[in-house]
Coordinates of C-alpha atoms and ligand atoms in Angstrom, one line a residue:
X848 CA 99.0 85.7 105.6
X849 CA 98.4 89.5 106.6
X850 CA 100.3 91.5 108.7
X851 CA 100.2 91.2 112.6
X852 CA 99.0 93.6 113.9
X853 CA 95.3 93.5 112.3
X854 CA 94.7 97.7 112.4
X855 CA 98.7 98.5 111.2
X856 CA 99.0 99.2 107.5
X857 CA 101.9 98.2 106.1
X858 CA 103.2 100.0 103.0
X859 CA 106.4 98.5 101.2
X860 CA 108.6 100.8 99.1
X861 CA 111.6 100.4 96.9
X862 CA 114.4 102.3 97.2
X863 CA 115.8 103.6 94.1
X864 CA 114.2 105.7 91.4
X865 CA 110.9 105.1 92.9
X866 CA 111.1 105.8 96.3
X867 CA 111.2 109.7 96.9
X868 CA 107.8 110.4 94.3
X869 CA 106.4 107.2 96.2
X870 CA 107.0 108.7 99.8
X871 CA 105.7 112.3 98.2
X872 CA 102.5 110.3 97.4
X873 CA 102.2 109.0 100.1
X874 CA 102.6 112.1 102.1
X875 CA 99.7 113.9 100.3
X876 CA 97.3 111.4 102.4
X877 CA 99.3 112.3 105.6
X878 CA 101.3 108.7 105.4
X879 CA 104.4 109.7 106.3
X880 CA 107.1 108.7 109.2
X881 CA 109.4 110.8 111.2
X882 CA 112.6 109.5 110.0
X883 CA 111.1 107.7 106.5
X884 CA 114.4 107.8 104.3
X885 CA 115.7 105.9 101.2
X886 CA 119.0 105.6 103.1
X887 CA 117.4 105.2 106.6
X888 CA 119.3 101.8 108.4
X889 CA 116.0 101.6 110.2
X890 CA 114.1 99.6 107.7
X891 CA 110.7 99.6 109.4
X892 CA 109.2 102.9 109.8
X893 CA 106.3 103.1 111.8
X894 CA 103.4 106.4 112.5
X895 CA 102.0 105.5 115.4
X896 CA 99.1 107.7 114.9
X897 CA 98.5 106.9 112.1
X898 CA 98.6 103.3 112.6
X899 CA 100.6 102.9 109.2
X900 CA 104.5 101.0 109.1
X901 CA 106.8 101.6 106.1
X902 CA 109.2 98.6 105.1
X903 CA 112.2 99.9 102.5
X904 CA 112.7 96.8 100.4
X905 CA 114.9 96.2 97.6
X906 CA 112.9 96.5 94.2
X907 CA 112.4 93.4 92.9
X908 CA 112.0 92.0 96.7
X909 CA 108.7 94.0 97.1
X910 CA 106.5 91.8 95.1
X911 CA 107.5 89.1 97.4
X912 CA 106.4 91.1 100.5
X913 CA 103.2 91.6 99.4
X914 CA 102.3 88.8 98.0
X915 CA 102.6 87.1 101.4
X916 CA 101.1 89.8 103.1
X917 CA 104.6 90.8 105.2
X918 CA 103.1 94.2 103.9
X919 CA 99.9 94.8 102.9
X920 CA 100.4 97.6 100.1
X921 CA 103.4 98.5 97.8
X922 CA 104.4 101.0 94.9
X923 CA 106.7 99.4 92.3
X924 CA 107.4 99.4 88.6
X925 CA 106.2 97.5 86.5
X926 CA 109.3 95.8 84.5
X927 CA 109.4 94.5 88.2
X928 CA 106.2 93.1 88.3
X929 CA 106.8 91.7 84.9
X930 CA 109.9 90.0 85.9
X931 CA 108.5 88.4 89.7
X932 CA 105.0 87.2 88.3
X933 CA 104.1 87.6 91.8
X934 CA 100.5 86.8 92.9
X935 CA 99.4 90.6 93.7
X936 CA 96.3 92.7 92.8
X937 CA 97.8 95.4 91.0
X938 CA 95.1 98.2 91.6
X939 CA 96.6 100.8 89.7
X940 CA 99.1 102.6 87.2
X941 CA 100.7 105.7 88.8
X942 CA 101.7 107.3 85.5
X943 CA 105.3 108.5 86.8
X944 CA 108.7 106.5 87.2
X945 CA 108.1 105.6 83.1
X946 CA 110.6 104.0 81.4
X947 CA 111.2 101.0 78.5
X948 CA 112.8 97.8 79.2
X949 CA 115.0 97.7 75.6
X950 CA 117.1 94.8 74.1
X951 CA 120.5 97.2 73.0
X952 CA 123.8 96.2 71.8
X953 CA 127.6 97.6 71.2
X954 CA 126.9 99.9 68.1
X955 CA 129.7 98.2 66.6
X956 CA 127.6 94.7 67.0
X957 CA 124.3 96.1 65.4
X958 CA 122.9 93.8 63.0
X959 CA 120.3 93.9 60.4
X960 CA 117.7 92.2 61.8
X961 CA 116.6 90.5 65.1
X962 CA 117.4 86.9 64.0
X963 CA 121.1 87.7 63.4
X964 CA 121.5 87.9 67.0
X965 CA 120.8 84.4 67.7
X966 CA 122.5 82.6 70.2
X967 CA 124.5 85.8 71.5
X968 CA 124.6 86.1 75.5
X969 CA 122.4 88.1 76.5
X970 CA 123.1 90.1 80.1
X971 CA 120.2 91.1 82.2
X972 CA 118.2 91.9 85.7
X973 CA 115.1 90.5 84.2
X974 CA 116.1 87.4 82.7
X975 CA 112.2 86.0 82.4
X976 CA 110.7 89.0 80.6
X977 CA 113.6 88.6 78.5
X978 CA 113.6 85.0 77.7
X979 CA 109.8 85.4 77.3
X980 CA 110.8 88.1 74.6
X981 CA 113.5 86.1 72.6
X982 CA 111.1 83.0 72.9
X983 CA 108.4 85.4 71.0
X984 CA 110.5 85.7 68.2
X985 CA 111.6 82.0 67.9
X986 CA 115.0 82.9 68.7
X987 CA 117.2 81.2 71.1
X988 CA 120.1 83.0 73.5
X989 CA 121.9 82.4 76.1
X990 CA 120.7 84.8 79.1
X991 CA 123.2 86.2 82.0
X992 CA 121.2 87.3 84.9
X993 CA 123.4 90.6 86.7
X994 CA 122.0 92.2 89.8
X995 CA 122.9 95.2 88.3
X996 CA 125.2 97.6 86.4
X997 CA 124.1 95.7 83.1
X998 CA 125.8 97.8 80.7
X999 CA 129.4 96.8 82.2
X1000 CA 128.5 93.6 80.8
X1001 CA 129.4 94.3 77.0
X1002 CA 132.3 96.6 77.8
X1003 CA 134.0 93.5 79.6
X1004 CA 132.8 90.9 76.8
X1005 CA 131.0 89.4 79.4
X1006 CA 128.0 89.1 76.8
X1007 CA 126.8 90.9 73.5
X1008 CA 123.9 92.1 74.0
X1009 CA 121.6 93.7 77.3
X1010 CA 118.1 93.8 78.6
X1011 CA 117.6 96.6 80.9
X1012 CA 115.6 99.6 82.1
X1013 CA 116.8 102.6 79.7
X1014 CA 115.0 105.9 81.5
X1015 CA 116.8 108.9 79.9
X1016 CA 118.9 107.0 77.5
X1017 CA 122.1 108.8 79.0
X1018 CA 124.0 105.4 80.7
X1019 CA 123.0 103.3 77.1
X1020 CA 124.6 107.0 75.3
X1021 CA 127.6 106.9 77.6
X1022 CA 128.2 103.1 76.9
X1023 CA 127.9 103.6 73.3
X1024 CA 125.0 101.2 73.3
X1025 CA 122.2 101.0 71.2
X1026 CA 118.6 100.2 71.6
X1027 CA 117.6 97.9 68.7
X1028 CA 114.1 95.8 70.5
X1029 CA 111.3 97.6 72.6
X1030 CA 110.4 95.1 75.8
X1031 CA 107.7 96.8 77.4
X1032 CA 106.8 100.4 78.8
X1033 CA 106.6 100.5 82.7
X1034 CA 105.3 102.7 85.0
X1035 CA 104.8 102.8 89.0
X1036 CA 102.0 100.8 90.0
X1037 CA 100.1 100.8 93.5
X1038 CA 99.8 97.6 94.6
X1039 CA 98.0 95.4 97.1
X1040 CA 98.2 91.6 99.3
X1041 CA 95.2 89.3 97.9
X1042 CA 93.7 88.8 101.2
X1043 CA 94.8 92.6 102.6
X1044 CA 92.8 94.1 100.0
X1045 CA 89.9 92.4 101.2
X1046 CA 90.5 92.6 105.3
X1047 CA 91.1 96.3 104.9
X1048 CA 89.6 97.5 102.3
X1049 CA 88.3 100.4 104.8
X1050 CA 92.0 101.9 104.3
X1051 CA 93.1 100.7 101.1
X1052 CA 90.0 101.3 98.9
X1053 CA 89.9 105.0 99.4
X1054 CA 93.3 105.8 98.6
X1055 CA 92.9 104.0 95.4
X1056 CA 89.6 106.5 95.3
X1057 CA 91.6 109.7 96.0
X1058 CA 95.3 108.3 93.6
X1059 CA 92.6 107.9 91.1
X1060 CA 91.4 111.3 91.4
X1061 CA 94.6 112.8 91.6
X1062 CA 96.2 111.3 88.5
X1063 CA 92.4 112.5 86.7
X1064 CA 93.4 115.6 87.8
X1065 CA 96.7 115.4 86.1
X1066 CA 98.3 115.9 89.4
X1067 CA 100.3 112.6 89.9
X1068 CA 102.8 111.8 87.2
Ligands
PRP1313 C1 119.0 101.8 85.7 C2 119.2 100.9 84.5 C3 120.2 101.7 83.7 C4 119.9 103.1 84.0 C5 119.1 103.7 82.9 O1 120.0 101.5 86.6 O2 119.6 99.6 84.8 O3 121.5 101.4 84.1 O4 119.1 103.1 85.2 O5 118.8 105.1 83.2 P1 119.0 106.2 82.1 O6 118.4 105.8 80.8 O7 118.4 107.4 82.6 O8 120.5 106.4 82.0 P2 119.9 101.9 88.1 O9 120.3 103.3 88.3 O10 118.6 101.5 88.7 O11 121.0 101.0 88.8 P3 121.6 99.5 88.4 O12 122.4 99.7 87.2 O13 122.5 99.2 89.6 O14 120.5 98.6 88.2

């Protein structure tokens, strides 16, 4: 399934952390929308001229748009991709939006080693990455899955331990958290539908051309 309109391109992005240096991105090609907004109500954006659409998705909804072509392009992190397993080409790694995806705990919970935490619960937005992770080490918890806010989770003794996104370490600081496990590293990745990729590959090959250039250039991330 591709988009509708055969000659629109439609480019998903997430709002959150990723959206503005997405849009900015964008906008260095000239794809950009009057009225294009993280906090916009309107939640398809079209140019016209341009003959490009924007959809504003929530983050770990945009794999799911393109992978059935509802749009035909996306920018999104990669703890997401991890986490959706969607079926998506992922054409390349933007170098910007970095951060970890860390296993942390109450400092007065730490433990010597990784084992000692078996069974604990385990509150997280990506529960698959991190039952993937605890199944790695042969250890078996019990996993909470939050939409969001995961360091609450602790505080409120509604489990022991999180798996989240830590960025500048400030909200695990604040918290008084502490990151014990290293997940993964994730970036912002430009990605693509299956079948889009191949109809229009006109459009979308050359931007992967000039974001390839640009992050050569060091001027992306
Ligand atoms: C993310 C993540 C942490 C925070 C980490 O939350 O879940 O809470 O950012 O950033 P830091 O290391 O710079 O403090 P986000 O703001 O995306 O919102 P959420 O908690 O609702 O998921």
């Amino acid at each position: 399934m591709t988009s509708p309109d055969k000659d629109m391109l439609t480019i998903a992005l997430p709002k959150g952390k990723l959206f503005q240096p997405s849009a900015d991105l964008l906008a260095r090609f000239g794809y950009t929308a009057e009225g294009l907004s993280e906090n916009s109500r309107k939640l398809v954006i079209a140019n016209e001229a341009k003959k490009i659409q924007f959809v504003i998705t929530k983050p770990m909804d945009l794999p799911t748009y393109v992978e059935y072509g509802a749009a035909d392009i996306g920018i999104i992190g990669k703890d997401v991709l991890l986490e959706e397993a969607r079926n998506v080409y992922e054409l390349l790694d933007l170098n910007f939006g970095l951060c970890r995806l860390m296993l942390a705990v109450p400092a007065a919970l730490k433990r010597e080693k990784l084992s000692d935490y078996a069974h604990m619960r385990v509150a997280t937005k990506f529960p698959r990455v991190a039952e993937q992770f605890f199944l790695d080490h042969g250890i078996q918890m019990e996993i909470i899955k939050l939409n969001g806010s995961i360091e609450l989770a602790p505080m409120v003794g509604l489990a022991e331990m999180i798996v989240d996104i830590v960025e500048t370490g400030r909200t695990l600081k604040e918290n008084n958290l502490i990151e014990i496990a290293h997940l993964h590293r994730a970036t912002a990745r430009f990605i693509a539908n299956r079948v889009s990729f191949k109809m229009k590959f006109d459009r979308i090959q050359p931007m992967v051309e000039e974001m390839r250039k640009l992050l050569s250039e060091g001027a992306i991330g």
